[in-house]
XYZ file of N, CA and C in Angstrom:
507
model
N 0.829 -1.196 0.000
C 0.000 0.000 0.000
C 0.870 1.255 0.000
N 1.988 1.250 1.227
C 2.809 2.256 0.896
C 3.658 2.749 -0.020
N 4.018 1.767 -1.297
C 4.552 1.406 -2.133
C 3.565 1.982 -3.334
N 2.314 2.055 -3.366
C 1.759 2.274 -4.425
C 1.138 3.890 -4.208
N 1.686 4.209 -3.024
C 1.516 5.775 -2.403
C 2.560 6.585 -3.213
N 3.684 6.039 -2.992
C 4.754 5.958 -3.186
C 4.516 6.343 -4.467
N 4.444 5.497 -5.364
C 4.329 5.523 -7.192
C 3.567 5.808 -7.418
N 2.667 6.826 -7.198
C 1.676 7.497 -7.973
C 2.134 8.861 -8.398
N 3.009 9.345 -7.752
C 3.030 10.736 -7.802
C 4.236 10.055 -9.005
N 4.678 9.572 -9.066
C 5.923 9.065 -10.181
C 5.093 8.825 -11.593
N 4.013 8.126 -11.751
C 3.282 7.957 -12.585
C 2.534 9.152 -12.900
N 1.606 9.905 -12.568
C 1.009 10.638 -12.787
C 2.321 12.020 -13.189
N 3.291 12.089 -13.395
C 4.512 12.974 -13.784
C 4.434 12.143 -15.122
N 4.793 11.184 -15.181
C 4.889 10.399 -16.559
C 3.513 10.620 -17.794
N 2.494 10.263 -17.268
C 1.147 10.554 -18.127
C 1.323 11.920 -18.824
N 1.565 12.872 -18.542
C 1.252 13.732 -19.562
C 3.253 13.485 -20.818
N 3.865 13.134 -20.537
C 5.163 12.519 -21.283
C 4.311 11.474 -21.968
N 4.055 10.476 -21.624
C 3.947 9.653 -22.434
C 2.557 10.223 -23.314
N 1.747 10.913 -23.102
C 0.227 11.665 -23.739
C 1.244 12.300 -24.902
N 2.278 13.235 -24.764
C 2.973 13.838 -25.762
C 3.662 12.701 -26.849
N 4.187 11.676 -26.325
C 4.965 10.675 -27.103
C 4.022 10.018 -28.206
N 2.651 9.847 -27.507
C 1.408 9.136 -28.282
C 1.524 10.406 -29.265
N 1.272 11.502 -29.503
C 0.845 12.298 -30.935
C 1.696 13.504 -30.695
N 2.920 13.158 -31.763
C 3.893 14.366 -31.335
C 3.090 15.676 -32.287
N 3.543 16.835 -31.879
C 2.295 17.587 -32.318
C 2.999 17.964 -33.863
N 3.703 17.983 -34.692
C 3.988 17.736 -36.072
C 2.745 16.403 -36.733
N 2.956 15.815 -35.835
C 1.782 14.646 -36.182
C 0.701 15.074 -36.301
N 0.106 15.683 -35.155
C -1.419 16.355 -35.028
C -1.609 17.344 -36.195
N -0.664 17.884 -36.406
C -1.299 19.368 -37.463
C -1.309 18.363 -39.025
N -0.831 17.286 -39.278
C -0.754 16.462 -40.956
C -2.271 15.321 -40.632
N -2.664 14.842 -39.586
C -4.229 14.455 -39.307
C -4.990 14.800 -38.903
N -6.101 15.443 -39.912
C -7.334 16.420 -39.629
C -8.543 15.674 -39.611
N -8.938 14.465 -38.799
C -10.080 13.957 -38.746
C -11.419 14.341 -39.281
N -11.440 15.618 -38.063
C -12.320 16.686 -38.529
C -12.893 16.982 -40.221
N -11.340 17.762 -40.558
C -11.382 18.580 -41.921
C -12.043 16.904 -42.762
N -11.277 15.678 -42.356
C -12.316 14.775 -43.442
C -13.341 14.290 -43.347
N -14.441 14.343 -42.000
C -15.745 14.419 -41.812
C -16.081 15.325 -42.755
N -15.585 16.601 -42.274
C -16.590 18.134 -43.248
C -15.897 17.526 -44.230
N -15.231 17.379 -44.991
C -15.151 17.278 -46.785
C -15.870 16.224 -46.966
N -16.537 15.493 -46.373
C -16.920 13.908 -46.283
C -18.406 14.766 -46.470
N -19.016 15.150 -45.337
C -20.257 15.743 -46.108
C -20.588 16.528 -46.883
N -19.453 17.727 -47.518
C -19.316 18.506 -48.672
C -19.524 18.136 -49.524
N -18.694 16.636 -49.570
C -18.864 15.994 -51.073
C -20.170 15.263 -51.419
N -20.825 14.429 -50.282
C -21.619 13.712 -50.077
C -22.871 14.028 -51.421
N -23.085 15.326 -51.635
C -24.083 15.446 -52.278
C -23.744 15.567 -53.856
N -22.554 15.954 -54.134
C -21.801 15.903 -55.669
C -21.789 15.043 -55.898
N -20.745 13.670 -54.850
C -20.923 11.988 -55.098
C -22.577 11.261 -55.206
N -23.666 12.132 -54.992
C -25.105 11.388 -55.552
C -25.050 11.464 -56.469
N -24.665 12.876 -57.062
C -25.343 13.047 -58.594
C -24.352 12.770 -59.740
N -23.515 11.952 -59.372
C -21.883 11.759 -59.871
C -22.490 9.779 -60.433
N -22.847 9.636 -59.611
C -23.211 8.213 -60.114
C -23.847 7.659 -61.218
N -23.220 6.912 -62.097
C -23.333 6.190 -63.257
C -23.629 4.819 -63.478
N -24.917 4.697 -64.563
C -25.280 3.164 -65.027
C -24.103 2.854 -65.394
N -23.987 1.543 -65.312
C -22.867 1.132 -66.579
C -22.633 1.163 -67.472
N -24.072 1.556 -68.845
C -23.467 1.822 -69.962
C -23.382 3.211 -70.262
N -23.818 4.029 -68.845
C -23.221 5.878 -69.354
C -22.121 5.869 -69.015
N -21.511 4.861 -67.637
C -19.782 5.196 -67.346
C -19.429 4.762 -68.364
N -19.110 3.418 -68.980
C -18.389 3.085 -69.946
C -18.273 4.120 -70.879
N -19.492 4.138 -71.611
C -19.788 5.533 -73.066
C -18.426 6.468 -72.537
N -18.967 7.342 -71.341
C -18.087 8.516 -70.537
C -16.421 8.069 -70.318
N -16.130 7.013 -70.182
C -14.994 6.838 -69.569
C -13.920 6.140 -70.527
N -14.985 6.220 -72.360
C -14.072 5.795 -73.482
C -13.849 6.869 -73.996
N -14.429 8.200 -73.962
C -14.417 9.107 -74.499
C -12.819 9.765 -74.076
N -12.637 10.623 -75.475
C -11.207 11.381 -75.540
C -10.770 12.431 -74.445
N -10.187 12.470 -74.190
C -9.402 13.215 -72.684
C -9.984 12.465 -71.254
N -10.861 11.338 -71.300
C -11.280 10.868 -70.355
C -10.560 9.899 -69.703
N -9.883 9.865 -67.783
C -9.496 8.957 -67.248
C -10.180 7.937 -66.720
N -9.806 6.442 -66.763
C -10.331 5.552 -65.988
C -9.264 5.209 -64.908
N -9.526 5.864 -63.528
C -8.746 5.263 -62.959
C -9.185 4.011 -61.759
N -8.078 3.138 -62.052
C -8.299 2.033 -61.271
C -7.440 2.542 -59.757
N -7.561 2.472 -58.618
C -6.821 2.552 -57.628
C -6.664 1.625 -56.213
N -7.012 0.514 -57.002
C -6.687 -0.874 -56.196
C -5.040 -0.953 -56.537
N -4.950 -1.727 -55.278
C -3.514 -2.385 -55.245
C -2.807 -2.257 -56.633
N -1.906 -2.287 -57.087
C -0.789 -2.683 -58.324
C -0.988 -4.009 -57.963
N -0.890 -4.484 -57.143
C -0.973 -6.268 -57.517
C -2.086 -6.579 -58.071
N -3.497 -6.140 -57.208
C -4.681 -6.259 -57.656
C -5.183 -6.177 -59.378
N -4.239 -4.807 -59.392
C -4.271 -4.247 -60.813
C -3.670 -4.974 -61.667
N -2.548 -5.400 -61.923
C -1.797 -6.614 -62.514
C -2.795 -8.289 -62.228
N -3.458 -8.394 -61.864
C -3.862 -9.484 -61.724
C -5.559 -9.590 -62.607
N -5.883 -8.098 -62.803
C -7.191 -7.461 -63.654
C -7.720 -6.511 -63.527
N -7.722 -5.771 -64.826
C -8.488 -4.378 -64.485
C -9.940 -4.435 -65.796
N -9.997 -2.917 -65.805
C -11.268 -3.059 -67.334
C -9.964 -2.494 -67.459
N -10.411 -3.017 -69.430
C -9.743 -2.087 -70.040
C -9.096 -0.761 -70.422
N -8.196 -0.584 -70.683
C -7.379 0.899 -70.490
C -7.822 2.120 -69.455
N -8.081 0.767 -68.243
C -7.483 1.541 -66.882
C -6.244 2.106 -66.609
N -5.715 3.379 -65.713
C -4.640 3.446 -65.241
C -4.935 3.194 -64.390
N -3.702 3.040 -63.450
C -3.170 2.354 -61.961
C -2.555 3.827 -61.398
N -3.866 4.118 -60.479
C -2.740 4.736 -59.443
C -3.353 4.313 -58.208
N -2.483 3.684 -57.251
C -3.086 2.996 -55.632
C -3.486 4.014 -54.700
N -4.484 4.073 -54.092
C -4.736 5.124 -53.326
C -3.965 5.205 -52.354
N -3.434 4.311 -51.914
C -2.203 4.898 -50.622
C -1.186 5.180 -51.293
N -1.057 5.291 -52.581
C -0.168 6.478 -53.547
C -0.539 7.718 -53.627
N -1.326 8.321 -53.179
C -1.831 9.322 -53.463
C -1.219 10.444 -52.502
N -1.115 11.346 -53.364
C -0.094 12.998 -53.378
C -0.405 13.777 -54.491
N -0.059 15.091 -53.850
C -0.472 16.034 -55.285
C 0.178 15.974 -56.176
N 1.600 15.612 -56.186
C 2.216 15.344 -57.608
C 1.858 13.906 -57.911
N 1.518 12.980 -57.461
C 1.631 12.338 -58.261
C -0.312 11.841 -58.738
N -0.854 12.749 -58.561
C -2.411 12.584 -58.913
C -1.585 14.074 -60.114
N -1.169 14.520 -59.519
C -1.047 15.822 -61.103
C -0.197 15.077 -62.489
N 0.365 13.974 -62.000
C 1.484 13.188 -62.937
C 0.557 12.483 -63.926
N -0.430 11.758 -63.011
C -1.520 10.776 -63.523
C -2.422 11.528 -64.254
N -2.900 12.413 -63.704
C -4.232 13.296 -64.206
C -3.897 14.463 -65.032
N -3.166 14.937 -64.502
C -2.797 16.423 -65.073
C -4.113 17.483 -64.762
N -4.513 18.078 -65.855
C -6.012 19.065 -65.269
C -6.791 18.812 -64.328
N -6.855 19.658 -63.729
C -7.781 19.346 -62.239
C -9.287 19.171 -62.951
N -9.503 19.760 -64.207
C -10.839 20.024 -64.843
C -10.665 18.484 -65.793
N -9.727 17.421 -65.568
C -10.465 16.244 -66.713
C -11.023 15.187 -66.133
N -11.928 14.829 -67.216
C -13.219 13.687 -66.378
C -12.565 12.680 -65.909
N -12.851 12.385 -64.513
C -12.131 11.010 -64.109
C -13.211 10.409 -63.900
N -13.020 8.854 -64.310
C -14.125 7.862 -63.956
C -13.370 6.467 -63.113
N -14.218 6.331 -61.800
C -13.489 5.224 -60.887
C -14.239 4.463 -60.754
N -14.214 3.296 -60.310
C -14.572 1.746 -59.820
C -13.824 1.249 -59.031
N -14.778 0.095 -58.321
C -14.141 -0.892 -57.620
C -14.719 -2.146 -57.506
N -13.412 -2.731 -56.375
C -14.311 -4.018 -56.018
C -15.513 -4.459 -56.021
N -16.427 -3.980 -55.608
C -17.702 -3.915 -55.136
C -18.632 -3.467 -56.169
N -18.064 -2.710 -57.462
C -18.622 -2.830 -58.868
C -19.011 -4.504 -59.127
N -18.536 -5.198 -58.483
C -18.716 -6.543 -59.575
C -18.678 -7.545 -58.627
N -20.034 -8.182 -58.722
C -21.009 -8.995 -58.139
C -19.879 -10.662 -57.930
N -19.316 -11.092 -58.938
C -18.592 -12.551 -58.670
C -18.004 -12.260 -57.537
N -17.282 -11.921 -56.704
C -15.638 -11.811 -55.434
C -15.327 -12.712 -55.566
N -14.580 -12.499 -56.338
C -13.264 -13.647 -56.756
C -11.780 -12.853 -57.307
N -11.088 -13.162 -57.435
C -9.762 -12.227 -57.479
C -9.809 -11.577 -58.789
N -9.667 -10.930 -59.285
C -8.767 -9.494 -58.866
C -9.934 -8.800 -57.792
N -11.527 -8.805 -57.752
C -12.057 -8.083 -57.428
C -12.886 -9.021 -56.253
N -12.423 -8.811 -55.284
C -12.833 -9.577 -53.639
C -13.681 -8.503 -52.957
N -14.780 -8.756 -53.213
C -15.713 -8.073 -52.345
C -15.358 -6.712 -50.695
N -15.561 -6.219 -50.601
C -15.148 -5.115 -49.449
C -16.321 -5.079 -48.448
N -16.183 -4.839 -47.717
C -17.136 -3.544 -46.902
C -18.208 -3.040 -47.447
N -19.525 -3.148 -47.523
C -19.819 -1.975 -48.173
C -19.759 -0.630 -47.650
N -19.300 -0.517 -46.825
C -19.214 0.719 -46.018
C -17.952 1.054 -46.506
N -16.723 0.459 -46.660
C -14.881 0.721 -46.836
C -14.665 0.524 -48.608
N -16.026 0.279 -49.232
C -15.587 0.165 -50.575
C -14.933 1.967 -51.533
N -13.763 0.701 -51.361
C -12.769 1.864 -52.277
C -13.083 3.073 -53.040
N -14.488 3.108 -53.826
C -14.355 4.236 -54.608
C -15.062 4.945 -53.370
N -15.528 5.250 -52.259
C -15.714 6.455 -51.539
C -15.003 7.030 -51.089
N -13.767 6.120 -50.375
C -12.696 7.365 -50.119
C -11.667 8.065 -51.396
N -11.891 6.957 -52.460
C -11.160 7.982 -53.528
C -11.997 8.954 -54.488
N -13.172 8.834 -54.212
C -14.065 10.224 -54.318
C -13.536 11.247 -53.736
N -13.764 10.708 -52.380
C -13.824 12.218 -51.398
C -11.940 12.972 -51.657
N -11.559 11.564 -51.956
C -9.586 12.354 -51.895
C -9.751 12.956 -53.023
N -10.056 12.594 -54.504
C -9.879 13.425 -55.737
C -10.574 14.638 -55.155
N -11.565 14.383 -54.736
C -12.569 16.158 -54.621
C -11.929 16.637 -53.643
N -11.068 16.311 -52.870
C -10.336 17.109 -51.869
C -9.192 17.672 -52.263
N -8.276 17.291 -53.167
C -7.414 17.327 -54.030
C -7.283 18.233 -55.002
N -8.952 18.852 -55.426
C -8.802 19.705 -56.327
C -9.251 18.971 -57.670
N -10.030 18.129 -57.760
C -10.121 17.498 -59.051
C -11.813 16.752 -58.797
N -12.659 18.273 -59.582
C -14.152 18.091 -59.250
C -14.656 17.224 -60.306
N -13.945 16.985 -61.632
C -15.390 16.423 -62.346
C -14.743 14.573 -62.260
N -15.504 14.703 -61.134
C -15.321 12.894 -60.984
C -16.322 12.225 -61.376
N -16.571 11.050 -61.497
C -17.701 10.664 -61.877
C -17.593 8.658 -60.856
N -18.199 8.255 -60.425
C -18.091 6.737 -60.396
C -19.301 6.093 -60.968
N -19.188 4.685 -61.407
C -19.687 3.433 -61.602
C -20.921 3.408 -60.390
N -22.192 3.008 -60.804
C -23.091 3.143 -59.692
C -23.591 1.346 -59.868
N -23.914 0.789 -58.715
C -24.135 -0.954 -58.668
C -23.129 -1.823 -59.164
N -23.633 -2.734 -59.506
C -22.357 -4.066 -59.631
C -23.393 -4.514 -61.056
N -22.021 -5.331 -61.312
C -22.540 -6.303 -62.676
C -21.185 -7.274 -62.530
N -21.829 -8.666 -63.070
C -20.529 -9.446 -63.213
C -19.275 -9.227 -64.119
N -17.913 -8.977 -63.837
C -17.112 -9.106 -64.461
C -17.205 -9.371 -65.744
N -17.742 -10.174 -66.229
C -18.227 -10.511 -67.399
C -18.383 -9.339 -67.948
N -19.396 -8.619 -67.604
C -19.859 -7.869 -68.492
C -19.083 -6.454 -68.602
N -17.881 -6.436 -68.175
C -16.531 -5.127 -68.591
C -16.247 -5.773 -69.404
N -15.389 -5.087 -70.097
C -14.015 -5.464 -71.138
C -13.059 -5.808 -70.264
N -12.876 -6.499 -69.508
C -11.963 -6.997 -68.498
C -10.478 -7.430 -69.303
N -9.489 -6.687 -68.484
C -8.144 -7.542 -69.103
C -7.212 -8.050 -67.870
N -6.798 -9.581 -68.364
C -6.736 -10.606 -66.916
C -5.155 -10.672 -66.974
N -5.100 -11.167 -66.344
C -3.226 -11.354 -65.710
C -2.886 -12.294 -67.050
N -3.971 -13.062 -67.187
C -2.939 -13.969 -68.317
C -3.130 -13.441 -69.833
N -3.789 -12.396 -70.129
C -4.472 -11.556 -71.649
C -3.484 -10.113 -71.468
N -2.521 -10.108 -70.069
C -1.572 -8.847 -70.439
C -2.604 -7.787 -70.276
């Protein structure tokens, strides 16, 4: 008992040290929780009216100056995408290198994911529907500076993309 009299006042000196060690404050000012709630409901209402059948994304996303970007894994991506997707991984994502990929903040990007396509089977394994990929790379392009996004709205089987597979290159 006297012993733990003893070590409290030793501990309670330590708690606010170790409170600083948990989130050095360089850390705190680069994660804005916050700022991505509010951009999260900013966008919320652009990402309704942003949503596409499958045969207006496709039409939209063959058209000239138009991107398809895929932003699953590079492995994922190497293993199948639709056709003349680019690859950029969302935990790649930075302003140069979304300006490398994209260039104009003003050109149509069109995204998909997993959860586009009803089989889950590899390349495209079912998610979350809550963690499926194209919402947070909505909200990052529109945070980013790059408004005319557009995504893929429901699922359809694989089948029915122009799919190109790990072994078709």
């Amino acid at each position: 008992m006297i012993r733990n009299i003893l070590f409290a006042p030793v501990l309670l000196l330590a708690v606010p040290a170790l409170a600083d060690e948990q989130v050095p404050a360089s850390q705190a000012e680069q994660v804005d929780y916050a700022g991505f709630a509010l951009l999260t409901e900013e966008v919320a209402t652009l990402r309704a009216e942003r949503l596409l059948t499958k045969d207006e994304f496709f039409a939209r996303a063959s058209a000239d100056g138009a991107l398809l970007l895929d932003t699953r894994s590079a492995a994922a991506f190497a293993q199948g995408h639709i056709k003349g997707a680019v690859n950029l991984p969302f935990s790649d994502f930075t302003a140069d290198k979304l300006a490398k990929v994209i260039g104009d903040t003003d050109r149509p990007i069109y995204i998909y994911c997993n959860n586009n396509f009803s089989d889950d089977v590899v390349p495209v394994r079912t998610k979350m529907a809550t963690l499926a990929l194209n919402i947070p790379t909505f909200i990052n392009l529109v945070g980013y500076g790059y408004s005319n996004v557009w995504e893929l709205s429901g699922t359809m089987p694989m089948a029915e993309a122009d799919w190109v597979s790990a072994e078709a290159g």
